[in-house]
PDB file of C-alpha atoms and ligand atoms in Angstrom:
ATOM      1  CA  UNK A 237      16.725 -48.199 -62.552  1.00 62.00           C
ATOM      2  CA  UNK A 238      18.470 -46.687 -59.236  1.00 88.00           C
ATOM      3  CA  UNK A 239      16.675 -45.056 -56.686  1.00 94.00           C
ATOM      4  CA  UNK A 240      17.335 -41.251 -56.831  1.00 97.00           C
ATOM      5  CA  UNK A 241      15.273 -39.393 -54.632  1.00 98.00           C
ATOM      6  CA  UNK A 242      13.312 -39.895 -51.326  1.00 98.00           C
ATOM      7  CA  UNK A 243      10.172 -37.943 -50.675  1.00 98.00           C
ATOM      8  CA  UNK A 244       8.573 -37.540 -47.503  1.00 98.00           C
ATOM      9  CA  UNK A 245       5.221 -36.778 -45.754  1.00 96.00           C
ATOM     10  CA  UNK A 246       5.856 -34.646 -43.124  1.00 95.00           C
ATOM     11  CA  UNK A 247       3.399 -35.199 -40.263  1.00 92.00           C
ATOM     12  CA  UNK A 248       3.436 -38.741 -39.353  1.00 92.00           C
ATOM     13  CA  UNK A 249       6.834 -39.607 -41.195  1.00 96.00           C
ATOM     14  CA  UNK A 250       9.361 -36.497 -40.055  1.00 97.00           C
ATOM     15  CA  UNK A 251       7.203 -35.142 -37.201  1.00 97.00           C
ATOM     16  CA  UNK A 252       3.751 -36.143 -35.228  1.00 94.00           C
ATOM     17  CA  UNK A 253       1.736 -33.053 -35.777  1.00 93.00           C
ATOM     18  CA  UNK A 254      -0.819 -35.235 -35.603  1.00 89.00           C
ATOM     19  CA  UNK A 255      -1.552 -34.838 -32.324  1.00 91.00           C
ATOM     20  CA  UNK A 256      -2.169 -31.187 -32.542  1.00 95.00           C
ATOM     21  CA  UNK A 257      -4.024 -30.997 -35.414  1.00 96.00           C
ATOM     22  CA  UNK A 258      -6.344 -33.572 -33.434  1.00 96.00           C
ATOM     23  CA  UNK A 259      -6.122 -30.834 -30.396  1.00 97.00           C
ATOM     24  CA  UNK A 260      -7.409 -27.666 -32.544  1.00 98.00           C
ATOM     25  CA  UNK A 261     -10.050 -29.775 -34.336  1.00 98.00           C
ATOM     26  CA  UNK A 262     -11.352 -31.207 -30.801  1.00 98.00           C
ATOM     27  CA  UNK A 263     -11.738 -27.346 -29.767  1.00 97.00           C
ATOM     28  CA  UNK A 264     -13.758 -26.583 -32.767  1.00 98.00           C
ATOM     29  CA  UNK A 265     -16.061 -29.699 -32.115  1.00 98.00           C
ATOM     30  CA  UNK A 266     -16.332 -28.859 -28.828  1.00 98.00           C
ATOM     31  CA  UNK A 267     -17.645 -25.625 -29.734  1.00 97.00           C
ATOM     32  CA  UNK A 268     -20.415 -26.971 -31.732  1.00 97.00           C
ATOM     33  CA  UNK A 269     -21.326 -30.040 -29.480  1.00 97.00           C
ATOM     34  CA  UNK A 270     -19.686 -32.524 -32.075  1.00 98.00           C
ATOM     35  CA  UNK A 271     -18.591 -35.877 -31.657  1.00 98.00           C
ATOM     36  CA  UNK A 272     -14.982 -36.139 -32.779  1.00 98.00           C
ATOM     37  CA  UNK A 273     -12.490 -37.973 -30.955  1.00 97.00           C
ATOM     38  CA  UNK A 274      -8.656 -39.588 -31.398  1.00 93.00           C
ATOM     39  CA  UNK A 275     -10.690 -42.595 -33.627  1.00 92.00           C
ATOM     40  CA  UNK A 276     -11.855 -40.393 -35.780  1.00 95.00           C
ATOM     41  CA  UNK A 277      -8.688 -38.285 -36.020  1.00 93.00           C
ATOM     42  CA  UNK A 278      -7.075 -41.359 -38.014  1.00 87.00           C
ATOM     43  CA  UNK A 279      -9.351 -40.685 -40.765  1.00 88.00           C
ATOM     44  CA  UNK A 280      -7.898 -36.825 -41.563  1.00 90.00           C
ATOM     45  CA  UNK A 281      -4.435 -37.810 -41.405  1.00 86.00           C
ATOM     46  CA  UNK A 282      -3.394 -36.962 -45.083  1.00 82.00           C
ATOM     47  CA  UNK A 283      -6.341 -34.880 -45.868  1.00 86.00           C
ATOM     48  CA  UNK A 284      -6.383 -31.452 -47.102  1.00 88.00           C
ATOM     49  CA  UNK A 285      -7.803 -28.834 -44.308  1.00 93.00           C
ATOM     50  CA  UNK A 286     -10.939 -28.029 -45.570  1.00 94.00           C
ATOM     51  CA  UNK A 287     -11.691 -31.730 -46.386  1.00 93.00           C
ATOM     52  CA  UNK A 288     -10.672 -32.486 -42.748  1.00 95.00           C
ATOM     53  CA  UNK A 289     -13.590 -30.172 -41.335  1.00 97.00           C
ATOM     54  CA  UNK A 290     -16.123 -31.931 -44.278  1.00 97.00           C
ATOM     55  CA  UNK A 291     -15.218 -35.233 -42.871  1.00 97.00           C
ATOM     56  CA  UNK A 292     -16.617 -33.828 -38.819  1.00 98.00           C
ATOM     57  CA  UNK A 293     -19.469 -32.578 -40.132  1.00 98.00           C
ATOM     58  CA  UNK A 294     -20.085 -36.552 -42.217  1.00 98.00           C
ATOM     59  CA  UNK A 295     -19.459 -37.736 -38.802  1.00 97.00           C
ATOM     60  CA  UNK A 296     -22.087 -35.999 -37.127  1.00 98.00           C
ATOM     61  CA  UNK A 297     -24.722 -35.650 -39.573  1.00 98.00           C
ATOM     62  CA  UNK A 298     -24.189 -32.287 -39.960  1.00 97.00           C
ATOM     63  CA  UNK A 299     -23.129 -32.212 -44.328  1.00 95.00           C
ATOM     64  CA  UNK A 300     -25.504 -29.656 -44.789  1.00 96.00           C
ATOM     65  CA  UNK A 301     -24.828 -27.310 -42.239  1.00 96.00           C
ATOM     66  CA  UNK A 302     -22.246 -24.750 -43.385  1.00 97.00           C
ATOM     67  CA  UNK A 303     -22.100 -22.871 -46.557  1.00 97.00           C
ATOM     68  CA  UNK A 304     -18.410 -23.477 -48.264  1.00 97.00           C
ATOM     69  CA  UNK A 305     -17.979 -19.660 -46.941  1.00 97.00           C
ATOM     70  CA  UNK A 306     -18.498 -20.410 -43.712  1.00 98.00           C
ATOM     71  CA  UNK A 307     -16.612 -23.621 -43.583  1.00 97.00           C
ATOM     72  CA  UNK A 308     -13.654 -21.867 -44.895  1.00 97.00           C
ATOM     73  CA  UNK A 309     -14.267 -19.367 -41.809  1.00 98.00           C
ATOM     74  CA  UNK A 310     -14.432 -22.373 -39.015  1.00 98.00           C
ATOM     75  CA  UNK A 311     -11.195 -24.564 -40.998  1.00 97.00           C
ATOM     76  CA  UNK A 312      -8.975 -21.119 -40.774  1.00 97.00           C
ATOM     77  CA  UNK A 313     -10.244 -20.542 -37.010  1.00 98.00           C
ATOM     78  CA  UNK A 314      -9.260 -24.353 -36.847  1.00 98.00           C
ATOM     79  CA  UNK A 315      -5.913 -23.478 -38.547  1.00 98.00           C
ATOM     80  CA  UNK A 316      -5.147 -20.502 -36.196  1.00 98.00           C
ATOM     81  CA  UNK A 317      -5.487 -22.831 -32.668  1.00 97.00           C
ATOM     82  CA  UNK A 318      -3.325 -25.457 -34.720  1.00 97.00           C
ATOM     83  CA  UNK A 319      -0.279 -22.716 -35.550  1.00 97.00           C
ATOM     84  CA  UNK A 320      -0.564 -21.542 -31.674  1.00 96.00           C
ATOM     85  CA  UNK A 321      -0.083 -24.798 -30.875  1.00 95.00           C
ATOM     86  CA  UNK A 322       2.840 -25.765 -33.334  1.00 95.00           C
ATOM     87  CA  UNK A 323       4.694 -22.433 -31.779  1.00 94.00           C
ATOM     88  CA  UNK A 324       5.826 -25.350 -29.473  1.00 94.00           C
ATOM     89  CA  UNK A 325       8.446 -27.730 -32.119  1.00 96.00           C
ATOM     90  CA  UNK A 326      11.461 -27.991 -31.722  1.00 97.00           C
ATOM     91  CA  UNK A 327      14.185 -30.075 -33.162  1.00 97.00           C
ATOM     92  CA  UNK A 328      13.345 -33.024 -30.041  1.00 97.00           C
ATOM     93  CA  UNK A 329      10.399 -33.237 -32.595  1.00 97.00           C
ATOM     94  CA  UNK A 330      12.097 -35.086 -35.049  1.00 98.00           C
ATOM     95  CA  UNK A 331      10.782 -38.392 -35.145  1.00 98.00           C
ATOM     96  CA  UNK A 332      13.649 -41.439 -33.761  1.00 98.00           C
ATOM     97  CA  UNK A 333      15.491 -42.040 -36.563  1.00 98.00           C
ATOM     98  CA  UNK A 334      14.653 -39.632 -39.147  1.00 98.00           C
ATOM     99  CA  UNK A 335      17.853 -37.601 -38.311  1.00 98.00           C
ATOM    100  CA  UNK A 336      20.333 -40.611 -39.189  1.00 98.00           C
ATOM    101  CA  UNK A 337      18.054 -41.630 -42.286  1.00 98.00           C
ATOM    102  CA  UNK A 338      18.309 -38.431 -43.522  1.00 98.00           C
ATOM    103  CA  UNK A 339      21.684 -37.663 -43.217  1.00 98.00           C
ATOM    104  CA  UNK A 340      22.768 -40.931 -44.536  1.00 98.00           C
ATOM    105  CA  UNK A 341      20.241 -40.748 -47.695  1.00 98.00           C
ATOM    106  CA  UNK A 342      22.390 -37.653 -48.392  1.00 97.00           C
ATOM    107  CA  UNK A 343      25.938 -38.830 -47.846  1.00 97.00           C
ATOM    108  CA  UNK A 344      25.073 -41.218 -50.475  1.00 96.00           C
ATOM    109  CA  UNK A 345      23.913 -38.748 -52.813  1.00 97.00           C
ATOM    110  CA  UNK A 346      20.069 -39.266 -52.835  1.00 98.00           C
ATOM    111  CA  UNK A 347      17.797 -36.603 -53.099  1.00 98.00           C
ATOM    112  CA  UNK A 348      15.602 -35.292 -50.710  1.00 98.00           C
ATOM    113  CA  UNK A 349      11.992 -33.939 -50.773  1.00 98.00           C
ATOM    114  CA  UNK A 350       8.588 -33.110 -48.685  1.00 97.00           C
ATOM    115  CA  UNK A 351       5.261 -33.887 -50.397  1.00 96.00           C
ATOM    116  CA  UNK A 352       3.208 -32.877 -47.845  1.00 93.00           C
ATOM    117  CA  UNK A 353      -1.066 -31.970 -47.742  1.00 87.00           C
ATOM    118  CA  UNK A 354      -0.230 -29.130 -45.154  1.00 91.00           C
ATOM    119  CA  UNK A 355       0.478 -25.671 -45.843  1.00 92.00           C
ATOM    120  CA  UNK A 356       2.338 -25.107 -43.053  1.00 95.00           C
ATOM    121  CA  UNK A 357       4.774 -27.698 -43.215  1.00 94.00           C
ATOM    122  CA  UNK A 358       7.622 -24.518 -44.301  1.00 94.00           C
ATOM    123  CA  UNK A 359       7.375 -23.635 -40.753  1.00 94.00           C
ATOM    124  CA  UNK A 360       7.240 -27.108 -39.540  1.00 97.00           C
ATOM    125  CA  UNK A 361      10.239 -27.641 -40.878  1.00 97.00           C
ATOM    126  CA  UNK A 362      11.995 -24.319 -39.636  1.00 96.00           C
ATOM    127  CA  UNK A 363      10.889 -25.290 -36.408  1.00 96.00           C
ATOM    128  CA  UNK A 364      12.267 -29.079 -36.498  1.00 97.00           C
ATOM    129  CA  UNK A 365      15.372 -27.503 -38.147  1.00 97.00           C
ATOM    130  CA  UNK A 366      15.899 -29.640 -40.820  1.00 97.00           C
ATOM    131  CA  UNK A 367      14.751 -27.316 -43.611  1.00 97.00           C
ATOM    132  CA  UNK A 368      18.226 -27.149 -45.186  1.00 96.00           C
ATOM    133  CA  UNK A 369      18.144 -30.589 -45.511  1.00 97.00           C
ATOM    134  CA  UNK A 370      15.917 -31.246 -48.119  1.00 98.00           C
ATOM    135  CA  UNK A 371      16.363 -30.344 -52.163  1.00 98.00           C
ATOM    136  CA  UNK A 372      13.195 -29.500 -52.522  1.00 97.00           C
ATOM    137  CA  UNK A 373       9.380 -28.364 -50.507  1.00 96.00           C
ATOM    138  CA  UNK A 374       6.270 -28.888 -51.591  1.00 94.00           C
ATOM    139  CA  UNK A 375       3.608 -28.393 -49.469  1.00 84.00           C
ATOM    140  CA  UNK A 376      -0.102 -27.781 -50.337  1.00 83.00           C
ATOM    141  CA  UNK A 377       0.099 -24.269 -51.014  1.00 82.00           C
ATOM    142  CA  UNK A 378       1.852 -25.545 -54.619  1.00 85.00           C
ATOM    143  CA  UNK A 379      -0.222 -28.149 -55.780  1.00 89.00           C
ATOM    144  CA  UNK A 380      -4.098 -27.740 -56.971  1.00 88.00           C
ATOM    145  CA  UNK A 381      -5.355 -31.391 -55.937  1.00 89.00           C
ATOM    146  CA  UNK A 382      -5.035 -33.182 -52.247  1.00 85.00           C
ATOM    147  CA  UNK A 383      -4.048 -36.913 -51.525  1.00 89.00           C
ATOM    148  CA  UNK A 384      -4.894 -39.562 -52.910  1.00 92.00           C
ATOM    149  CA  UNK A 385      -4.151 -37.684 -56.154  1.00 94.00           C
ATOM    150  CA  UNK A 386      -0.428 -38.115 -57.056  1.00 97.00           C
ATOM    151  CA  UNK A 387       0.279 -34.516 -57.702  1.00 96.00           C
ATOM    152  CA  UNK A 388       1.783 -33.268 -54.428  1.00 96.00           C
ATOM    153  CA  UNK A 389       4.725 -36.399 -55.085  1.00 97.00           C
ATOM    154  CA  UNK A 390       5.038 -35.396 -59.400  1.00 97.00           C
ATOM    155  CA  UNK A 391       5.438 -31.794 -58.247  1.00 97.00           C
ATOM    156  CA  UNK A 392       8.749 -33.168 -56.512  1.00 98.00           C
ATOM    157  CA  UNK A 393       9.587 -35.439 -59.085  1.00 98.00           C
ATOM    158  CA  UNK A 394       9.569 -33.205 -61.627  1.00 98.00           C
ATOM    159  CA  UNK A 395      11.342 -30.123 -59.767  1.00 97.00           C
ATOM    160  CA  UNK A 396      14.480 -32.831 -58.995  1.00 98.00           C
ATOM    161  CA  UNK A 397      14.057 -33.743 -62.835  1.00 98.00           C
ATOM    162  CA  UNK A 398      13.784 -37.382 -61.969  1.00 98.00           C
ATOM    163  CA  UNK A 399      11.240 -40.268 -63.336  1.00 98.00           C
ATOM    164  CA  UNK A 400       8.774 -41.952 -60.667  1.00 98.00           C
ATOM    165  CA  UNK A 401      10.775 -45.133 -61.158  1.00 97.00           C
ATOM    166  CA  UNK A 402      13.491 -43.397 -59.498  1.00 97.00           C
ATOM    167  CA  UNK A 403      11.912 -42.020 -56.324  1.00 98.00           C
ATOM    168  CA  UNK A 404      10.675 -43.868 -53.370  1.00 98.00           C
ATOM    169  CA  UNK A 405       7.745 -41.862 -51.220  1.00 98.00           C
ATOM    170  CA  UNK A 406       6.909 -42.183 -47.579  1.00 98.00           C
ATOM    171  CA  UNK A 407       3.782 -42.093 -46.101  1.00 96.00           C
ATOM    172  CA  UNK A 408       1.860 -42.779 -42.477  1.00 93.00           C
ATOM    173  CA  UNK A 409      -1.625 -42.140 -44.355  1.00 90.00           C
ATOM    174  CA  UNK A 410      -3.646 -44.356 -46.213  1.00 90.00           C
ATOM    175  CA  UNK A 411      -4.289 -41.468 -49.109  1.00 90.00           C
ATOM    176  CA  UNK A 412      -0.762 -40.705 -48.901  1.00 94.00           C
ATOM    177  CA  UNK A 413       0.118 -44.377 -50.012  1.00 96.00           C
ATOM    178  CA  UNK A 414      -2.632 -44.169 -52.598  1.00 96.00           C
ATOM    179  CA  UNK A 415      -1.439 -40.734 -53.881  1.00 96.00           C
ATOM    180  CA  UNK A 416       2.684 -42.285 -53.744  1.00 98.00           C
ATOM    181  CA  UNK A 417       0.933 -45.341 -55.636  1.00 98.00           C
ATOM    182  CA  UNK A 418      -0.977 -43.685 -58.399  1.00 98.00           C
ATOM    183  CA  UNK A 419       2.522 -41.370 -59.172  1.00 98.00           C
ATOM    184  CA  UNK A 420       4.265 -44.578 -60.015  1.00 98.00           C
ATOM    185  CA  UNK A 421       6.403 -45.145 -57.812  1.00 98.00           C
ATOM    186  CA  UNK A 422       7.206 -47.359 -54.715  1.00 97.00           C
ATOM    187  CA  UNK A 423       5.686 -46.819 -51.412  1.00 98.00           C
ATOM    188  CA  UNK A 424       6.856 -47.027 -47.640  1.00 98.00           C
ATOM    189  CA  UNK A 425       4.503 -47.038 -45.267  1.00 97.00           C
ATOM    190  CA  UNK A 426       5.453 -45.729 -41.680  1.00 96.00           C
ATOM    191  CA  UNK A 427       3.052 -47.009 -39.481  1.00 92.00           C
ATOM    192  CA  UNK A 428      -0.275 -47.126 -41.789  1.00 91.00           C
ATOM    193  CA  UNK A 429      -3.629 -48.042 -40.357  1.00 83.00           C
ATOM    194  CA  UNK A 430      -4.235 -49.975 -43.939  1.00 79.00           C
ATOM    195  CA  UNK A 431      -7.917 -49.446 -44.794  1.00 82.00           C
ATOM    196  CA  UNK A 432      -7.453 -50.225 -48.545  1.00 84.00           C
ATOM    197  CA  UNK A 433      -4.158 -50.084 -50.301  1.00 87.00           C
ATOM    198  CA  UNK A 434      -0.937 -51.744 -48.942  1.00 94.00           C
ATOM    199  CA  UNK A 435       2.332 -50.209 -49.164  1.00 96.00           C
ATOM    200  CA  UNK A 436       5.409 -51.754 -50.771  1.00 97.00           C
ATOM    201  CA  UNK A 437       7.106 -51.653 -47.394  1.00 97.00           C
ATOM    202  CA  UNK A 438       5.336 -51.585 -44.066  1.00 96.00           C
ATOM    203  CA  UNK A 439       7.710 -50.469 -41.210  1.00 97.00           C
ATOM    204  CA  UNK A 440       5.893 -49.811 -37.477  1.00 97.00           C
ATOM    205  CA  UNK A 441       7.747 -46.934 -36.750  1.00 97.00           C
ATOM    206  CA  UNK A 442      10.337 -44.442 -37.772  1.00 97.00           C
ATOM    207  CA  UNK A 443      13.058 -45.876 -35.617  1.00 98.00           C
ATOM    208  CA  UNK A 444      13.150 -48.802 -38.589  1.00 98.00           C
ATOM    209  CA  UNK A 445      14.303 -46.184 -41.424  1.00 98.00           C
ATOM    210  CA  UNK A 446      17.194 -47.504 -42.911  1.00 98.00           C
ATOM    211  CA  UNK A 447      18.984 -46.358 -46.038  1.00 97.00           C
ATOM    212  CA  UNK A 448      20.142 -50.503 -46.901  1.00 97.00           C
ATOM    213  CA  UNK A 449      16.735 -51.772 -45.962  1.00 97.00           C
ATOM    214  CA  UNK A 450      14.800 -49.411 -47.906  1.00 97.00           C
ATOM    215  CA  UNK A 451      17.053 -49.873 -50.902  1.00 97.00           C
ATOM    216  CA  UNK A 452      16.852 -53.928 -50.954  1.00 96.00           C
ATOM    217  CA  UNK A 453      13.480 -54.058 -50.413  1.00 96.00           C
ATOM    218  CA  UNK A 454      12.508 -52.056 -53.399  1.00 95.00           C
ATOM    219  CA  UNK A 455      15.288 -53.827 -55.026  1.00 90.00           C
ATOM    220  CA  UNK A 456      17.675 -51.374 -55.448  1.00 75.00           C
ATOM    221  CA  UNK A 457      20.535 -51.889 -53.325  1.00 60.00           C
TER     222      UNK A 457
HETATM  223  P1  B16 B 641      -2.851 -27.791 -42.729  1.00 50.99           P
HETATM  224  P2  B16 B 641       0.900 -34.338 -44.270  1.00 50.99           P
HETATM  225  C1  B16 B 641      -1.424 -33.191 -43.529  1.00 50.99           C
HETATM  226  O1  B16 B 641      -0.023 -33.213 -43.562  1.00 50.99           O
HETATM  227  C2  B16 B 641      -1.968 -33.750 -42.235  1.00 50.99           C
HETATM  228  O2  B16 B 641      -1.663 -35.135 -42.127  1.00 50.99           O
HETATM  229  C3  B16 B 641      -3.466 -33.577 -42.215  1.00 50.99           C
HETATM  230  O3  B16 B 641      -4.017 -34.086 -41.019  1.00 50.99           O
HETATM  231  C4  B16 B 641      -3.810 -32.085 -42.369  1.00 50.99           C
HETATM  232  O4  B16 B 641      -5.207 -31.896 -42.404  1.00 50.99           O
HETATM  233  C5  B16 B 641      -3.182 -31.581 -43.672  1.00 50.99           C
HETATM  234  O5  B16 B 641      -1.783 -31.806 -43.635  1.00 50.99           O
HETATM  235  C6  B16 B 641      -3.442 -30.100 -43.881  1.00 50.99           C
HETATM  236  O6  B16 B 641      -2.728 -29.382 -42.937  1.00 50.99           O
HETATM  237  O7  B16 B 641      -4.196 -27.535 -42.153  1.00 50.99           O
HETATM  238  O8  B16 B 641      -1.704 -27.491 -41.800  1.00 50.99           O
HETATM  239  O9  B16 B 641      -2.663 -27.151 -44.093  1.00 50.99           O
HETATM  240  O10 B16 B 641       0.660 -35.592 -43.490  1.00 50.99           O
HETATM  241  O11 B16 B 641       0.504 -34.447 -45.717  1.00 50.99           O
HETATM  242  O12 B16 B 641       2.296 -33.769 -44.086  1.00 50.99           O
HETATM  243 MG1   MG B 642       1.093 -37.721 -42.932  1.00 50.99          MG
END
């Protein structure tokens, strides 16, 4: 079976947005006297918005603190320091190497897709101007279940009528690799912090992307 499709996590893999998400969420710690620093940042990468903010309060004892209506309240006042800060990408933003991946990916007529856990990852993507570049979006705003459940990845499957066999997903997150893994289909990981499951393909950083490597290495070329 030939590989048809590449699908993409956005922050960590196109863009490091990870940095500001770890800015807003330090503000709202801060605000209650939490402990949450760039350690514990690792372990939200991947994880839906609302889970992030659970994960602070496990941290710091705190589970029982907030009713779900008031942690929806403190993950949206989270959300609205994060888009301030995002106001700030531009196309420089695009991780080394994604450009050239992309581009060649397309001049050799595979298809390209975002499965990412972030619902703003439309404007990301404006901002980094590579929108137009990709067949198809999906961002958390379309799928019902977070990483590790596959569904954000079958979502793009499915809307580029392809099977799993035929898509390779990439992924800096260990629940993204778990999600990529559990929708059949081969993994590259850019950069993981492994806790758990390994990808197919480890590469250290984006700057490694390459169309012929990929391809061999899931034994496709
Ligand atoms: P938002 P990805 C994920 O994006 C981030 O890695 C994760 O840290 C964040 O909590 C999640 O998006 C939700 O983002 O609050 O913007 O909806 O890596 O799946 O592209
Ligand atoms: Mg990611």
């Amino acid at each position: 079976m030939s590989c048809k499709a590449f699908i993409f996590d956005l922050d960590g893999v196109l863009t490091d947005t990870a940095r500001y998400h770890y800015l807003a969420w330090k503000q709202l710690a801060d605000q209650f006297g939490f402990h949450f620093d760039e350690k514990d940042n690792e372990r939200l990468k991947g994880v839906s918005r609302i889970r992030s903010f659970e994960i602070i309060l496990e941290i710091n004892g705190a589970e029982n603190r907030f009713t779900e209506e008031e942690k929806e309240k403190w993950a949206n006042e989270k959300n609205q320091k994060y888009v301030e800060l995002i106001r700030a990408i531009t196309p420089d933003d695009v991780l080394p190497g994604v450009q050239a991946f992309l581009d060649d990916a397309k001049s050799r007529g595979i298809k390209l897709a975002v499965a990412s856990a972030s619902r703003n990852a439309p404007q990301v993507l404006e901002s980094l101007k590579i929108a137009d570049k990709f067949d198809y979006i999906a961002d958390a705003g379309k799928v019902s279940k977070t990483k590790p459940d596959p569904e954000v990845f079958l979502v793009c499957r499915d809307a580029l009528g392809l099977k799993s066999e035929e898509c390779i997903g990439f992924e800096d997150a260990q629940a993204g690799i778990e999600a990529i893994h559990a929708a059949g289909m081969y993994a590259v990981g850019i950069n993981v912090d492994v806790t758990s499951e390994e990808p197919d393909l480890h590469l250290k950083s984006t700057a490694e992307l390459n169309v012929d490597r990929v391809l061999a290495a899931a034994g496709q070329a």
